[in-house]
Short mmCIF file of C-alpha atoms in Angstrom, two decimals:
data_model
loop_
_atom_site.label_atom_id
_atom_site.label_comp_id
_atom_site.label_asym_id
_atom_site.label_seq_id
_atom_site.Cartn_x
_atom_site.Cartn_y
_atom_site.Cartn_z
CA MET A 632 104.01 114.87 234.97
CA PRO A 633 107.03 112.52 235.10
CA SER A 634 108.26 111.46 238.51
CA THR A 635 111.49 113.45 238.08
CA SER A 636 109.48 116.70 237.96
CA ARG A 637 107.53 115.70 241.07
CA SER A 638 110.81 114.99 242.84
CA ALA A 639 112.26 118.28 241.72
CA ARG A 640 109.33 120.24 243.17
CA SER A 641 109.64 118.50 246.50
CA THR A 642 113.35 119.33 246.88
CA GLY A 643 113.09 122.91 245.66
CA THR A 644 115.52 122.44 242.75
CA ASN A 645 115.14 122.97 238.98
CA ARG A 646 112.64 125.80 239.46
CA SER A 647 113.79 127.89 236.48
CA PRO A 648 111.42 128.09 233.45
CA LYS A 649 113.90 126.54 231.02
CA PRO A 650 114.33 123.18 232.83
CA ARG A 651 110.56 123.05 233.39
CA ARG A 652 109.96 123.53 229.63
CA LEU A 653 112.52 120.82 228.84
CA ALA A 654 110.77 118.43 231.18
CA VAL A 655 107.41 119.13 229.52
CA LEU A 656 108.90 118.65 226.06
CA ALA A 657 110.43 115.35 227.16
CA ALA A 658 107.08 114.13 228.47
CA LEU A 659 105.36 115.12 225.22
CA ALA A 660 108.03 113.28 223.22
CA THR A 661 107.49 110.15 225.26
CA ALA A 662 103.72 110.31 224.76
CA ALA A 663 104.18 110.80 221.02
CA ALA A 664 106.50 107.83 220.80
CA LEU A 665 104.01 105.61 222.61
CA THR A 666 101.19 106.82 220.37
CA ALA A 667 103.26 105.90 217.33
CA GLY A 668 103.85 102.44 218.74
CA VAL A 669 107.52 103.11 219.62
CA SER A 670 108.62 102.29 223.15
CA ALA A 671 110.27 105.04 225.11
CA PRO A 672 113.71 104.25 226.57
CA ALA A 673 113.40 102.16 229.71
CA HIS A 674 114.89 103.38 232.96
CA ALA A 675 115.85 99.82 233.94
CA ALA A 676 116.39 96.65 231.95
CA GLU A 677 113.31 94.41 231.77
CA PRO A 678 113.52 90.60 231.78
CA ALA A 679 113.41 88.99 228.37
CA PRO A 680 110.04 87.44 227.51
CA THR A 681 109.66 83.70 227.92
CA ALA A 682 110.06 81.84 224.66
CA ALA A 683 106.88 80.55 223.09
CA PRO A 684 106.21 76.81 223.54
CA ALA A 685 107.54 74.47 220.92
CA THR A 686 104.97 73.05 218.56
CA THR A 687 104.28 69.61 217.21
CA PRO A 688 103.73 68.87 213.51
CA ASP A 689 99.99 69.45 213.92
CA GLY A 690 100.62 72.95 215.24
CA SER A 691 99.72 72.28 218.86
CA ALA A 692 102.01 73.53 221.60
CA GLY A 693 104.45 70.87 222.68
CA ALA A 694 105.98 72.42 225.79
CA GLU A 695 104.74 73.80 229.06
CA ARG A 696 106.84 76.16 231.16
CA GLN A 697 104.81 76.75 234.29
CA GLY A 698 106.20 77.91 237.61
CA GLY A 699 109.80 77.50 236.50
CA LEU A 700 109.28 73.87 235.47
CA PRO A 701 111.31 72.58 232.52
CA PRO A 702 109.74 72.32 229.06
CA ILE A 703 108.30 68.93 228.23
CA HIS A 704 109.38 66.45 225.54
CA PRO A 705 106.06 64.74 224.83
CA GLU A 706 107.35 62.88 221.78
CA ARG A 707 109.46 60.82 224.21
CA ASP A 708 106.70 60.23 226.77
CA PHE A 709 104.44 57.22 226.41
CA ALA A 710 102.86 54.51 228.54
CA GLY A 711 105.85 52.85 230.16
CA SER A 712 108.53 55.27 229.02
CA THR A 713 109.74 55.58 232.62
CA VAL A 714 109.05 52.05 233.87
CA ALA A 715 112.14 50.08 232.87
CA ALA A 716 114.50 52.76 234.21
CA HIS A 717 112.84 52.60 237.64
CA GLU A 718 111.73 48.98 237.89
CA GLY A 719 113.81 47.10 235.33
CA ARG A 720 112.91 44.21 233.08
CA ALA A 721 112.70 40.49 233.77
CA ASP A 722 111.71 37.52 231.65
CA THR A 723 108.52 38.23 229.72
CA PRO A 724 105.69 35.70 229.70
CA ALA A 725 105.31 32.97 227.13
CA LEU A 726 102.56 34.55 225.06
CA ALA A 727 101.24 31.28 223.65
CA SER A 728 100.51 29.97 227.12
CA LEU A 729 98.40 33.01 227.96
CA THR A 730 96.41 33.70 224.81
CA ALA A 731 93.96 30.92 225.61
CA THR A 732 92.63 33.00 228.50
CA GLN A 733 93.92 36.47 227.64
CA THR A 734 93.73 38.67 224.57
CA PRO A 735 96.82 40.29 222.99
CA GLY A 736 97.14 43.95 222.09
CA LEU A 737 99.48 46.93 222.05
CA ASP A 738 99.82 50.60 222.83
CA VAL A 739 101.44 53.22 220.63
CA ALA A 740 102.35 56.92 220.63
CA SER A 741 103.94 59.39 218.24
CA TYR A 742 107.24 57.50 218.51
CA GLN A 743 105.76 54.72 216.35
CA GLY A 744 104.63 57.13 213.63
CA ASN A 745 102.31 55.70 211.00
CA VAL A 746 101.52 52.11 211.95
CA ASP A 747 100.85 49.28 209.49
CA TRP A 748 97.63 48.23 211.15
CA ALA A 749 96.82 45.48 208.65
CA SER A 750 100.09 43.80 209.60
CA VAL A 751 99.43 44.32 213.30
CA ALA A 752 96.00 42.71 213.00
CA GLY A 753 97.47 39.88 210.91
CA ASN A 754 99.93 39.17 213.71
CA GLY A 755 97.10 38.66 216.18
CA ALA A 756 96.52 41.97 217.95
CA ARG A 757 92.92 42.51 218.98
CA PHE A 758 93.09 45.89 220.71
CA ALA A 759 95.20 49.05 220.89
CA TYR A 760 95.55 52.01 223.19
CA VAL A 761 96.78 55.18 221.45
CA LYS A 762 98.31 58.21 223.14
CA ALA A 763 96.17 61.26 222.42
CA THR A 764 97.43 64.04 224.68
CA GLU A 765 99.84 65.16 227.39
CA GLY A 766 99.42 67.98 229.89
CA THR A 767 97.22 70.71 228.43
CA THR A 768 99.19 71.57 225.28
CA TYR A 769 100.29 68.44 223.46
CA ARG A 770 98.39 66.39 220.89
CA ASN A 771 99.88 63.31 219.26
CA PRO A 772 100.33 64.32 215.59
CA TYR A 773 99.86 60.67 214.52
CA PHE A 774 96.72 60.18 216.58
CA ALA A 775 94.24 60.10 213.69
CA GLN A 776 96.27 57.52 211.73
CA GLN A 777 96.78 55.36 214.78
CA TYR A 778 93.33 55.64 216.35
CA ASN A 779 91.27 55.42 213.18
CA GLY A 780 93.67 53.04 211.48
CA SER A 781 93.47 50.49 214.28
CA TYR A 782 89.67 50.70 214.20
CA ASN A 783 89.58 50.24 210.43
CA ALA A 784 91.81 47.17 210.75
CA GLY A 785 89.27 45.59 213.09
CA LEU A 786 90.90 46.28 216.45
CA ILE A 787 89.07 47.56 219.51
CA ARG A 788 90.83 50.79 220.35
CA GLY A 789 91.00 53.45 223.03
CA ALA A 790 92.84 56.70 223.75
CA TYR A 791 95.10 57.55 226.66
CA HIS A 792 96.45 60.72 228.28
CA PHE A 793 99.98 61.13 229.71
CA ALA A 794 99.54 62.93 233.03
CA LEU A 795 101.64 65.87 234.21
CA PRO A 796 100.09 66.54 237.63
CA ASP A 797 102.47 69.38 238.50
CA ARG A 798 101.56 71.44 235.42
CA SER A 799 97.81 71.89 235.74
CA SER A 800 94.77 70.46 237.49
CA GLY A 801 93.26 67.05 236.90
CA THR A 802 90.11 68.74 235.66
CA ALA A 803 91.99 70.86 233.12
CA GLN A 804 93.94 67.90 231.76
CA ALA A 805 90.86 65.69 231.59
CA ASN A 806 89.02 68.35 229.57
CA TRP A 807 91.99 68.76 227.21
CA PHE A 808 92.09 64.98 226.77
CA VAL A 809 88.38 64.57 226.08
CA ASP A 810 88.39 67.54 223.72
CA HIS A 811 91.25 66.02 221.68
CA GLY A 812 90.53 62.34 221.23
CA GLY A 813 89.70 60.97 224.66
CA GLY A 814 86.05 60.30 224.03
CA TRP A 815 84.00 57.14 224.21
CA SER A 816 80.99 55.68 222.41
CA ARG A 817 79.04 52.49 222.99
CA ASP A 818 79.88 50.95 219.62
CA GLY A 819 81.58 47.81 220.91
CA ARG A 820 84.86 48.99 219.40
CA THR A 821 85.95 51.77 221.76
CA LEU A 822 87.71 51.15 225.07
CA PRO A 823 87.28 53.42 228.09
CA PRO A 824 89.60 56.44 227.96
CA ALA A 825 92.79 55.85 229.96
CA LEU A 826 94.96 57.88 232.33
CA ASP A 827 98.69 57.12 232.14
CA ILE A 828 100.15 58.15 235.50
CA GLU A 829 103.70 56.97 236.16
CA TYR A 830 107.17 58.13 237.19
CA ASN A 831 107.80 61.79 236.38
CA PRO A 832 110.10 62.02 233.33
CA TYR A 833 111.07 65.59 234.29
CA GLY A 834 112.06 65.40 237.94
CA ALA A 835 110.64 64.34 241.30
CA THR A 836 109.00 60.91 241.17
CA CYS A 837 105.63 62.15 242.42
CA PHE A 838 105.71 65.47 240.54
CA GLY A 839 106.18 67.36 243.81
CA LEU A 840 102.69 66.44 245.04
CA SER A 841 101.91 64.96 248.43
CA GLN A 842 100.12 61.61 248.50
CA SER A 843 96.80 63.23 249.36
CA ALA A 844 97.22 65.86 246.66
CA MET A 845 98.01 63.18 244.11
CA VAL A 846 94.89 61.23 245.04
CA SER A 847 92.84 64.40 244.70
CA TRP A 848 94.40 65.11 241.29
CA ILE A 849 93.61 61.60 240.02
CA ARG A 850 90.08 61.80 241.38
CA ALA A 851 89.46 65.14 239.66
CA PHE A 852 90.71 63.72 236.37
CA SER A 853 88.65 60.56 236.77
CA ASN A 854 85.45 62.34 237.73
CA THR A 855 85.77 64.82 234.88
CA VAL A 856 86.26 62.06 232.30
CA ARG A 857 83.29 60.22 233.81
CA SER A 858 81.06 63.30 233.59
CA ARG A 859 82.17 64.06 230.03
CA THR A 860 82.12 60.54 228.53
CA GLY A 861 80.00 58.35 230.77
CA ARG A 862 82.98 56.11 231.63
CA TYR A 863 85.51 56.12 234.41
CA PRO A 864 88.97 56.05 232.87
CA THR A 865 91.24 53.05 232.95
CA ILE A 866 94.23 53.84 235.18
CA TYR A 867 97.68 52.90 233.88
CA THR A 868 100.36 52.73 236.57
CA THR A 869 102.85 50.50 238.37
CA THR A 870 102.44 49.00 241.83
CA GLY A 871 105.60 50.72 243.04
CA TRP A 872 104.65 54.17 241.81
CA TRP A 873 101.13 53.85 243.18
CA ALA A 874 102.36 52.89 246.64
CA THR A 875 104.90 55.72 246.72
CA CYS A 876 102.83 58.53 245.27
CA THR A 877 99.28 57.78 246.46
CA GLY A 878 100.11 56.02 249.73
CA ASN A 879 98.66 52.86 248.15
CA ASN A 880 95.23 54.43 248.02
CA SER A 881 92.43 51.89 247.62
CA SER A 882 89.56 54.12 246.51
CA PHE A 883 89.74 53.64 242.73
CA GLY A 884 89.51 49.87 242.45
CA ALA A 885 85.71 49.81 242.55
CA THR A 886 85.26 52.20 239.64
CA ASN A 887 88.36 52.34 237.41
CA PRO A 888 89.78 49.44 235.38
CA LEU A 889 93.46 48.80 236.11
CA TRP A 890 96.14 48.77 233.41
CA ILE A 891 99.23 47.55 235.22
CA ALA A 892 102.78 47.85 233.90
CA ARG A 893 105.24 45.14 234.94
CA TYR A 894 107.92 43.76 232.64
CA ALA A 895 108.14 40.26 234.05
CA SER A 896 106.80 36.75 233.59
CA ALA A 897 103.95 37.34 236.06
CA VAL A 898 101.81 40.34 236.84
CA GLY A 899 102.80 40.27 240.51
CA THR A 900 101.29 42.25 243.35
CA LEU A 901 98.67 44.77 242.27
CA PRO A 902 98.07 48.25 243.66
CA ASN A 903 95.80 48.44 246.68
CA GLY A 904 92.10 48.39 245.86
CA TRP A 905 92.30 46.17 242.79
CA THR A 906 91.88 42.40 242.99
CA TYR A 907 92.71 41.83 239.32
CA GLN A 908 94.12 43.75 236.38
CA THR A 909 92.09 44.51 233.28
CA PHE A 910 95.17 45.11 231.12
CA TRP A 911 98.78 44.10 231.67
CA GLN A 912 101.63 45.82 229.83
CA TYR A 913 104.18 43.04 230.12
CA ALA A 914 106.94 44.25 227.75
CA ASP A 915 108.09 47.39 225.97
CA SER A 916 108.99 45.57 222.75
CA GLY A 917 107.93 42.41 220.98
CA THR A 918 105.67 41.19 218.20
CA PHE A 919 103.75 44.43 217.80
CA PRO A 920 104.91 48.04 217.42
CA GLY A 921 105.17 49.86 220.73
CA ASP A 922 104.40 48.11 224.01
CA GLN A 923 103.00 44.59 224.39
CA ASN A 924 99.79 44.09 226.36
CA LEU A 925 97.30 41.46 227.40
CA PHE A 926 93.63 41.97 228.21
CA ASN A 927 92.73 39.77 231.17
CA GLY A 928 90.00 37.76 229.48
CA ALA A 929 88.76 36.33 226.23
CA TYR A 930 87.79 38.49 223.27
CA ASP A 931 84.08 38.50 224.14
CA ARG A 932 84.91 40.03 227.52
CA LEU A 933 87.00 42.69 225.80
CA LYS A 934 83.96 43.58 223.71
CA ALA A 935 81.85 43.69 226.87
CA LEU A 936 84.30 46.17 228.42
CA ALA A 937 84.07 48.32 225.29
CA ASN A 938 80.30 48.31 225.51
CA GLY A 939 80.36 49.39 229.13
#
């Protein structure tokens, strides 16, 4: 029986047959409405349902709203999208003076759209990193054109993931990444998958995680990628962010290649644990679409990295 009837019995009111029959009829009407798929009137207003996540052109969800966090704008997030605002730009290196010992390349995301890879290769690029995923909902809708197109133009290419450590676990994001483009094969043309972990574009610099929690998150991501692909991921970051958000942790230098971001004429001080960088993102514009990068070695060493 409805709670009003139970309350009535306990107070000794509404004992006459007519009110009792009305209460029964009301209960039967409610049950009939529910059976027919019609909601009975609510006694109190219920909160409106959360809006469904936005979607990208490929139909994948493009926003995460977890624990009251704001929705994401993954089309504006890419390797280095937060760097200049936090660390600025200085003079970029003279590329000609470095290409004798280093190998030029680029990184791209959905912002670049369909890339003319033949032109990119003709201008001297030898490798490319392509954004594949972000969080556990977003997939770059241009990934296939960018990832396969760079390969078909003769570049050595790899995929990267934009980390959102406050949204889900490192394990969950690593699995999403590997399942949607972040794989690896020993074909001499595929770079290790990469983790892009930088300043939070949605709020607190370190995503609300303590230094120890951030290290644990990165380790979970790294170990999951390693178990799934056979390679430890390259870690993209800045020296300043790494010091602030991991406490300058030194435990990844022995296993994970470093992709350092610094928009200056020299690579500068590296994060603790690394004695050299594998990749250097030295500018966010230049000869190639997207960001400008150098591999720290000649082309044969780049191929060796791809082969593992």
